Coordinates of C-alpha atoms and ligand atoms in Angstrom, one line a residue:
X1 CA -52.4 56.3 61.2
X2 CA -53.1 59.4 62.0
X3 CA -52.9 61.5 58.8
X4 CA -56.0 60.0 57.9
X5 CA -58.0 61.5 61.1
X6 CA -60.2 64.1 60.0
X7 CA -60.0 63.0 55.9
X8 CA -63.3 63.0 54.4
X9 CA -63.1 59.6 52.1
X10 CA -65.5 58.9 49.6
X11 CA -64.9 55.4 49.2
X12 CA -66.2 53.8 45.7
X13 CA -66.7 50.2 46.0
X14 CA -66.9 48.5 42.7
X15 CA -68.1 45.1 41.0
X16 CA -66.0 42.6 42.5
X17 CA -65.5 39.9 44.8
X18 CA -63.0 41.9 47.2
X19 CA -66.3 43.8 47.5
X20 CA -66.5 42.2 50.2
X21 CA -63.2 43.6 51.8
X22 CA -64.5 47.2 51.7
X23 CA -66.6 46.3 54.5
X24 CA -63.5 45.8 56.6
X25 CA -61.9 48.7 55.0
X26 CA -64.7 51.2 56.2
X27 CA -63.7 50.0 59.6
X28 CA -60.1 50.5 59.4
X29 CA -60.4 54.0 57.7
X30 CA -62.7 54.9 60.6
X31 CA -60.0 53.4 63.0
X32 CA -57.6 55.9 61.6
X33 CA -60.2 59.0 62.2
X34 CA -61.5 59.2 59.1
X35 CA -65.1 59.8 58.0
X36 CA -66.5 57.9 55.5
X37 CA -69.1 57.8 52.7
X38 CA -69.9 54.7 50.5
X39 CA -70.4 55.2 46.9
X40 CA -71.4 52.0 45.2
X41 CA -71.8 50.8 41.7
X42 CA -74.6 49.2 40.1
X43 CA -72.9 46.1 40.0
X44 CA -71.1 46.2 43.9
X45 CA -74.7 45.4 44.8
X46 CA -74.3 42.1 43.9
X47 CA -71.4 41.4 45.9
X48 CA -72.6 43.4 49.3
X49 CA -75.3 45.0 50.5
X50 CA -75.9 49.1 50.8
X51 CA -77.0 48.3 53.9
X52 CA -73.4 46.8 55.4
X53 CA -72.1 49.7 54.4
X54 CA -74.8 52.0 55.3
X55 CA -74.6 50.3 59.2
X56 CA -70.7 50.7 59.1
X57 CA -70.4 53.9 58.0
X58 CA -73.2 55.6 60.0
X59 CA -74.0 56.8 56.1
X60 CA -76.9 56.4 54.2
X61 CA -74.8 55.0 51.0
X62 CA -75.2 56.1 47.4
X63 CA -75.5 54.4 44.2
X64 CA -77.4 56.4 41.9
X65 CA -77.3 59.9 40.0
X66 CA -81.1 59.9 39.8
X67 CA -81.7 59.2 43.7
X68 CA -84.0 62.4 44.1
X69 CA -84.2 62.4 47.8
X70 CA -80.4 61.7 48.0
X71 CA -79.0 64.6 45.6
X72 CA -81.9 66.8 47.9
X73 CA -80.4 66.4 50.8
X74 CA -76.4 66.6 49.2
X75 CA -76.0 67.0 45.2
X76 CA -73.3 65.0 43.5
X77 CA -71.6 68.0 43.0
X78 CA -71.7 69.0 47.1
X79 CA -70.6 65.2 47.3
X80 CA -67.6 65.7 45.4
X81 CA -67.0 68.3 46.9
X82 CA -67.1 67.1 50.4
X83 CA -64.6 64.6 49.7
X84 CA -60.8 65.3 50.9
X85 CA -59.7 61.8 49.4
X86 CA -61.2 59.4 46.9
X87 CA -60.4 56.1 47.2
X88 CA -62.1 53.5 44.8
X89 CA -61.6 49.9 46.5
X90 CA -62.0 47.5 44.4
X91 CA -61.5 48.6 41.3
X92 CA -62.8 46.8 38.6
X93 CA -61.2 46.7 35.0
X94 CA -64.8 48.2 34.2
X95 CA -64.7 51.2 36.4
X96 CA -61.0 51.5 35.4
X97 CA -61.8 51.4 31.8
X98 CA -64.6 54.5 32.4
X99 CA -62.1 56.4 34.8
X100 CA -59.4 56.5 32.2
X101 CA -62.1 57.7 29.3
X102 CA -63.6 60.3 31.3
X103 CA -66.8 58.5 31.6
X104 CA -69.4 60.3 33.6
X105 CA -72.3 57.7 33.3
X106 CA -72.7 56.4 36.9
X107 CA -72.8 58.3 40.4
X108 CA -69.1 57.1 40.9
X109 CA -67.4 58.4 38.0
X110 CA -69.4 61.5 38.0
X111 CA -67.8 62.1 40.8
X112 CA -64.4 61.1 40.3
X113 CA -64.6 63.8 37.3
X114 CA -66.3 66.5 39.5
X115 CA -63.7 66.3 42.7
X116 CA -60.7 68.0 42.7
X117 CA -59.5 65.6 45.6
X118 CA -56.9 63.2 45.2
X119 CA -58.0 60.2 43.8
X120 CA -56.5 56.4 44.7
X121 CA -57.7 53.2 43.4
X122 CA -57.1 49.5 44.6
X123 CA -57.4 47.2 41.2
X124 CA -58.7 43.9 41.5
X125 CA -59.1 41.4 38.9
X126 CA -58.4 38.0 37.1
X127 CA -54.5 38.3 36.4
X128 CA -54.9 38.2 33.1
X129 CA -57.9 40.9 33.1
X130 CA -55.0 43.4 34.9
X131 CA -52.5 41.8 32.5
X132 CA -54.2 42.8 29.2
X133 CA -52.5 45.6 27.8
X134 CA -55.7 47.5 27.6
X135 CA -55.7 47.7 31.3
X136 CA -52.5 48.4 31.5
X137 CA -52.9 51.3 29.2
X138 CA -55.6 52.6 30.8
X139 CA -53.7 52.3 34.4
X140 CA -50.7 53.8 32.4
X141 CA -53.3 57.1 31.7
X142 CA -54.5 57.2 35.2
X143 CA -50.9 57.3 37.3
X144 CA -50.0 59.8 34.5
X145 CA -52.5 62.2 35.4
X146 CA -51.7 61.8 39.1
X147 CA -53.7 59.1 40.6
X148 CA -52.3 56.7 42.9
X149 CA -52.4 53.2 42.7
X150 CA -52.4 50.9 45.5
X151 CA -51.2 47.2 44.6
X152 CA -52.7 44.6 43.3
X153 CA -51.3 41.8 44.9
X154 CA -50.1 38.9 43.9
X155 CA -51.4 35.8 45.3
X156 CA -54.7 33.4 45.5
X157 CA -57.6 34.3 43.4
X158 CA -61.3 34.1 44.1
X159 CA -61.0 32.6 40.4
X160 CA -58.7 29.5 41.7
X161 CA -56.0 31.6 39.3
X162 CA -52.5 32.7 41.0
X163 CA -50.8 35.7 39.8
X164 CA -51.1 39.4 40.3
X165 CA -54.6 41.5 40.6
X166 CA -55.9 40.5 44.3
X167 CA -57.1 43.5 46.2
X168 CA -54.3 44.7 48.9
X169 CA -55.7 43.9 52.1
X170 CA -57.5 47.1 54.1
X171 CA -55.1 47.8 56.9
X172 CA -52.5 47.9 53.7
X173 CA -54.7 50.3 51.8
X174 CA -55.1 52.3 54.7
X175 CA -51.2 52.5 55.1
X176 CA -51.1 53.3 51.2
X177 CA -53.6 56.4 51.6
X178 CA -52.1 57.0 54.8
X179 CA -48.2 57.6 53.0
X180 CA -50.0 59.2 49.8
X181 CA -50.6 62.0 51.1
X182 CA -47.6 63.2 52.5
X183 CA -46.0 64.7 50.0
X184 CA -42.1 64.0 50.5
X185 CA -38.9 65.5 47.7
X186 CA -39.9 62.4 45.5
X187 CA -43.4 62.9 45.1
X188 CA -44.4 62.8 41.6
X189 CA -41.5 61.0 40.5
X190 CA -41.1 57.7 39.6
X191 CA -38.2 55.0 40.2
X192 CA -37.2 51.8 38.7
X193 CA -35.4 49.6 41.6
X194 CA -33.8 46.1 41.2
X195 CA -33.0 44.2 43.9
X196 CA -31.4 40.6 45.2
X197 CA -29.9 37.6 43.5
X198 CA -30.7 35.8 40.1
X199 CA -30.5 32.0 39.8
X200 CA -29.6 30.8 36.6
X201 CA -30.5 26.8 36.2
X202 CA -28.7 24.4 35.4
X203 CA -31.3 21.7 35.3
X204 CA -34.7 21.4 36.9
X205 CA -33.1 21.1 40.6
X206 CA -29.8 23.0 40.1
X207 CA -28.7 26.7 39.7
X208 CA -26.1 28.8 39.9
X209 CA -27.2 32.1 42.6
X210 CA -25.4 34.4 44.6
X211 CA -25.4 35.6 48.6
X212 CA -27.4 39.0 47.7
X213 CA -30.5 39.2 50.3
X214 CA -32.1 42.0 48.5
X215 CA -32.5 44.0 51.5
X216 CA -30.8 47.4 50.4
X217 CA -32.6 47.3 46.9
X218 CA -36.1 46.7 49.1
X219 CA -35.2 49.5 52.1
X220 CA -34.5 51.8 49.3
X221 CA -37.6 50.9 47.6
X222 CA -40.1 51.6 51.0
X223 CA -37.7 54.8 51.5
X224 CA -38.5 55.9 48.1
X225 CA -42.6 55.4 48.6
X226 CA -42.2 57.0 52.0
X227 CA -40.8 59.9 50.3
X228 CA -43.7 60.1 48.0
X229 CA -42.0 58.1 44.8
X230 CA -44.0 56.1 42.7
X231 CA -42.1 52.6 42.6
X232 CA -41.5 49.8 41.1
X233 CA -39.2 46.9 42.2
X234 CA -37.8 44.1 39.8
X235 CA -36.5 41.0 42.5
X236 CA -34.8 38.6 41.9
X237 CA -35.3 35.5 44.6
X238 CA -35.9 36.9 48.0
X239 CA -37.8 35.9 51.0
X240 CA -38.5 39.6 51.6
X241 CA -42.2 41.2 51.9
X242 CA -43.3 43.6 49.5
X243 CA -42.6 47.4 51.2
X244 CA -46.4 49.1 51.4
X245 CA -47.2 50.8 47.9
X246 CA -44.8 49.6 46.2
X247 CA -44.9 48.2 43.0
X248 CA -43.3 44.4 42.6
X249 CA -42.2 42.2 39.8
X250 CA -40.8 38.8 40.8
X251 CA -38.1 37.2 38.5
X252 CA -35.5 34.5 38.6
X253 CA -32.9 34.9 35.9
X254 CA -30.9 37.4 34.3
X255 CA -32.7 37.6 31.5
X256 CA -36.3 37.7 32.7
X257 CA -34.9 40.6 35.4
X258 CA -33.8 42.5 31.9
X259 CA -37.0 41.9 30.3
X260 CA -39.3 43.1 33.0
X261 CA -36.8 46.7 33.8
X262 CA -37.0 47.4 30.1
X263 CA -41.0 47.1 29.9
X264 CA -41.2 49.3 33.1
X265 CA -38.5 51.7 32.1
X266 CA -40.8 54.1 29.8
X267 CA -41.6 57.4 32.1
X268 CA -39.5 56.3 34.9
X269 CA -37.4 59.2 36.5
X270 CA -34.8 57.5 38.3
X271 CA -33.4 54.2 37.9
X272 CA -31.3 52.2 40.9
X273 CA -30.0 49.3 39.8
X274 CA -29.2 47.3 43.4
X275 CA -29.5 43.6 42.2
X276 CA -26.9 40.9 42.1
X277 CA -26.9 39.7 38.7
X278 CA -25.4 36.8 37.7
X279 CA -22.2 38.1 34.9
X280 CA -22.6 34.3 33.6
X281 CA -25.6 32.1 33.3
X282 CA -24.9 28.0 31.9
X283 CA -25.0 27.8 27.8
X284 CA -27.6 25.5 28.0
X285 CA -29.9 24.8 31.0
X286 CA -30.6 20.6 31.0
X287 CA -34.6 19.8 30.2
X288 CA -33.6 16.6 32.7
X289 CA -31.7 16.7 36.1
X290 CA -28.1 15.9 35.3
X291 CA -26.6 13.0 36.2
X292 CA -23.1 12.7 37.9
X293 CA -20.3 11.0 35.8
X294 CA -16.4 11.4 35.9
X295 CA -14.4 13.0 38.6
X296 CA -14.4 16.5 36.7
X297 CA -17.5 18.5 35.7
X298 CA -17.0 21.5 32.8
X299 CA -19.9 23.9 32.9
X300 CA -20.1 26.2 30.1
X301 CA -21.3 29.8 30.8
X302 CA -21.8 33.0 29.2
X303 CA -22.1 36.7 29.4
X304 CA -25.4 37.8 30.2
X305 CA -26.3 41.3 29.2
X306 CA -25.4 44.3 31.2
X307 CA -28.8 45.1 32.6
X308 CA -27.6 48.9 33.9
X309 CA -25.2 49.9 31.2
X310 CA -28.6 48.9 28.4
X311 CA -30.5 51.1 30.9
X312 CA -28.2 54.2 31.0
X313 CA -27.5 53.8 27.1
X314 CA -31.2 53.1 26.0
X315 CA -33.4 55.6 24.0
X316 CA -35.6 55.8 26.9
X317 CA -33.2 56.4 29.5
X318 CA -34.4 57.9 33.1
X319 CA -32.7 61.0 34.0
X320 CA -31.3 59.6 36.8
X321 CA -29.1 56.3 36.7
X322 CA -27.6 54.8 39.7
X323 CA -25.5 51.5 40.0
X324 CA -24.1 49.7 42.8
X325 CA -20.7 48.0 43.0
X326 CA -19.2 45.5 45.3
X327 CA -15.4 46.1 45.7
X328 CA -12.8 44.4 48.0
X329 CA -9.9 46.8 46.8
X330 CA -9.6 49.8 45.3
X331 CA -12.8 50.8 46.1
X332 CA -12.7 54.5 44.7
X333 CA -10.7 53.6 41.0
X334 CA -13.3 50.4 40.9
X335 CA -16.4 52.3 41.1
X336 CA -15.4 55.6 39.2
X337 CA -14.2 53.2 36.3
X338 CA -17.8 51.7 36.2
X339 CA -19.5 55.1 36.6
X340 CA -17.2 56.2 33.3
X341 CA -17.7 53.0 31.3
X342 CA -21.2 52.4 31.8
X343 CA -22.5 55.7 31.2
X344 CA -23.7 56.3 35.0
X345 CA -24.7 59.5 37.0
X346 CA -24.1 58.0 40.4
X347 CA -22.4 54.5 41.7
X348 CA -22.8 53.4 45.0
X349 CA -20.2 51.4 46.2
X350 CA -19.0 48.6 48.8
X351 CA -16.9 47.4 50.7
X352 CA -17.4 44.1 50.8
X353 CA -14.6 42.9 52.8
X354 CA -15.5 45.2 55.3
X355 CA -17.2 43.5 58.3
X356 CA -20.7 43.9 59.5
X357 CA -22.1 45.7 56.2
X358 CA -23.3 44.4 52.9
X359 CA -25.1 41.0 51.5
X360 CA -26.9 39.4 54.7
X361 CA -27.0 42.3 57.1
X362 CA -29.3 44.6 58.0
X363 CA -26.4 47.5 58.2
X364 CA -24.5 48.7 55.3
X365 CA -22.1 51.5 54.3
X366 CA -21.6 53.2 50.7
X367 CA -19.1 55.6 49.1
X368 CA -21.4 57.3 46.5
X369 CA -19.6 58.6 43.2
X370 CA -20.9 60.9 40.4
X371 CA -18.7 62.6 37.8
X372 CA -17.7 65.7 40.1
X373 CA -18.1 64.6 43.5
X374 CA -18.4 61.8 46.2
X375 CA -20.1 61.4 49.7
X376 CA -19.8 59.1 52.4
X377 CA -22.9 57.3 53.4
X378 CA -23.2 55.7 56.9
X379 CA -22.4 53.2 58.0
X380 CA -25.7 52.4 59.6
X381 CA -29.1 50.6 59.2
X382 CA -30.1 49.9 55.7
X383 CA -32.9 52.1 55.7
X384 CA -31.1 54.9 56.5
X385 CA -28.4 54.7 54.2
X386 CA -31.0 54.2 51.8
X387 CA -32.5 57.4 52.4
X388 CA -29.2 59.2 52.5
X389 CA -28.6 57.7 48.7
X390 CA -31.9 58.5 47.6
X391 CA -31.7 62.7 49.0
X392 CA -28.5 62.5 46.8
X393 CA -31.0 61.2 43.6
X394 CA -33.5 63.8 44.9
X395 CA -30.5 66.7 44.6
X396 CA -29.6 65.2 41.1
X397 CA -32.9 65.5 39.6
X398 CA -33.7 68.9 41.4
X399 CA -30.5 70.2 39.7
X400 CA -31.9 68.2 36.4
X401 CA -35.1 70.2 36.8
Ligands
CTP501 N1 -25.4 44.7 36.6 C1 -26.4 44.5 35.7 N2 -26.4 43.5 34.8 C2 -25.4 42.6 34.9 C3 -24.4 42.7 35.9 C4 -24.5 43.8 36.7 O1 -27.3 45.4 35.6 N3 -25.5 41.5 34.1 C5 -25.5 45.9 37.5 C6 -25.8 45.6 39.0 O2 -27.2 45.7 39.3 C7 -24.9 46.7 39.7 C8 -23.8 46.8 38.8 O3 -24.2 46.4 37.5 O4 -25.6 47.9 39.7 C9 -22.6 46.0 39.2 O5 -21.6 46.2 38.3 P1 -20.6 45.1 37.8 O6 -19.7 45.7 36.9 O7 -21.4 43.9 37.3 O8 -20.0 44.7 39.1 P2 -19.3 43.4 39.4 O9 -20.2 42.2 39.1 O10 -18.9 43.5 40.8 O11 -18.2 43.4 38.3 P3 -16.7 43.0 38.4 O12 -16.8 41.6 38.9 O13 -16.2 43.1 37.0 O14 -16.1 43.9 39.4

């Protein structure tokens, strides 16, 4: 963690439960050579003590813009200007809220206005407090004028709910602050990825899925943050964990995996579209588990949409549109017949009967196609084929520029 060593972080602790976790979070932020200063809310005072923080930081903390011994010894404005990172953890739909209306009427988001430091926040909330679209308008402002932010989770709630708006955990946000601030060829862009199977069902204990483990649409999503991208990842099924500061959506079927790319695609750059989706889904999915009967069983199916060619055809179309194909012959005509038909800048292609590469392994190799030119990824670990395909979206929107 050593990019951190030597930051000055103002950390803003906000009204919440994960309040709590900010304690830890000095510690870790310390661990990675970081100095710290606690700036607290009104309300974080009713979920920790200044004085936690004040022992773990070795800082007296501060709370208040009328503190007159505090702003004697360092103004709000000296504060701010201290600070080589801001990172707000947790925060509250509240301090959100104020942050994206330019409020200025707490120590906190004085300072958040008055820094011209980089600024990250860690949301936690009820899931369907970060759900609202209020919030996510507000978060929608924020990322747009160039703040970072880490998670939420998905998971357990202090509320007894499940669902997405837990705090990432410190040693994550640490990570997250740690790989914001290198600034790689994607930083400032943002990319759409999909990745792994879908399962349509046939009944409540039956479905029809595919051998896709997701791994190349996940390597190329934690290549993509590494290189600075903002990103978000639509998966399918997959017993994969989340790549730090990335963005995740979980789905199961087709249809939900087209519903949740076409609400995220608005300002996205760069769309990859990795996933296994099922061509066919059943007519009709049973209410009841089906019960056997006769020697033959005729399922019914039928097309399900074309997730990539709606997303290289829609109004709102990212600049950069990548699709993958799996071929076991004719690799080349294949893939430059998709690229044509569905109205792609680049297809990344398999070869699936090829051994050692593709759906379960950790190795993979791809023959990239755009309308002038191909290149030869790998073969080699999926991570780095990953990065080698993203440099080639990297090129594309550079020369887009
Ligand atoms: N795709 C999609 N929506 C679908 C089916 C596929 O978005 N309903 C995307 C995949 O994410 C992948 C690409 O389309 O990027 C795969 O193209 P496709 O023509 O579906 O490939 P195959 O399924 O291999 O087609 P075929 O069997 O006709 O070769």
């Amino acid at each position: 963690m050593s990019d951190l060593a030597g930051q000055r972080i103002l950390l803003g602790v906000s009204a919440g439960i994960a309040a709590y976790k900010a304690a830890d979070l000095v510690r870790r932020l310390q661990d990675a050579g970081a100095e710290v200063q606690v700036v607290m809310t009104e309300g974080a005072g009713h979920f920790v003590g200044a004085t936690t923080f004040q022992a773990l930081s070795g800082r007296p903390v501060r709370s208040s813009l009328w503190d007159e011994a505090a702003e004697a010894a360092m103004s709000h404005i000296e504060l701010a200007r201290w600070a080589s990172r801001v990172l707000v953890a947790p925060a509250s739909a509240d301090l959100i809220a104020r942050l994206a209306h330019g409020f200025a009427n707490d120590l906190l988001t004085t300072l958040c206005l008055a820094t011209d430091a980089p600024i990250a926040i860690a949301p936690a909330m009820n899931r369907l407090m970060w759900a609202n679209a209020a919030m996510q308008a507000n978060i929608e402002t924020l990322r747009a004028r160039g703040v970072a932010v880490f998670g939420p989770a998905e998971g357990d709630q202090a509320c007894g709910e499940v669902g997405a708006g837990r705090m990432l955990e410190p040693l994550e946000l640490v990570a997250c602050l740690s790989e914001s601030g290198k600034t790689g060829r994607l930083a400032g862009r943002r990319l759409l990825v999909s990745a792994g199977p879908t399962y349509e069902d046939l009944d409540p204990v039956r479905f029809l899925g595919n051998r896709s483990s997701g791994k190349m649409g996940f390597a190329l999503a934690a290549e993509a943050a590494a290189m600075g991208a903002d990103v978000t990842l639509v998966a399918g099924p997959v017993g994969l964990a989340t790549p730090v500061g990335v963005r995740r959506i979980d789905v199961r079927r087709a249809l939900e995996m087209r519903e949740a790319i076409l609400a995220a695609l608005p300002g996205q750059d760069g769309y990859i579209g990795t996933a296994a989706v099922a061509d066919y889904m059943p007519a009709e999915t049973a209410k009841q588990k089906m019960k056997k009967s006769g020697e033959v069983l005729t399922l019914e199916l039928r097309r399900t949409p074309d997730i990539l060619a709606e997303v290289a055809r829609h109004a709102q179309r990212p600049r950069c549109v990548v699709g993958f194909a799996a071929e076991t012959q004719q690799l080349a005509e294949y893939a430059r017949g998709k690229l044509r038909d569905k109205g792609l800048d680049l297809i990344a292609a398999n070869d699936v009967a090829r051994a050692g590469i593709g759906f379960e392994s950790d190795d993979n190799a791809l023959s990239v196609f755009s309308a002038d030119a191909s290149h030869e990824l790998g073969p080699g670990r999926k991570s780095l084929v990953a990065r080698q395909l993203l440099e080639l979206v990297a090129d594309f929107l550079e020369s887009k520029a």
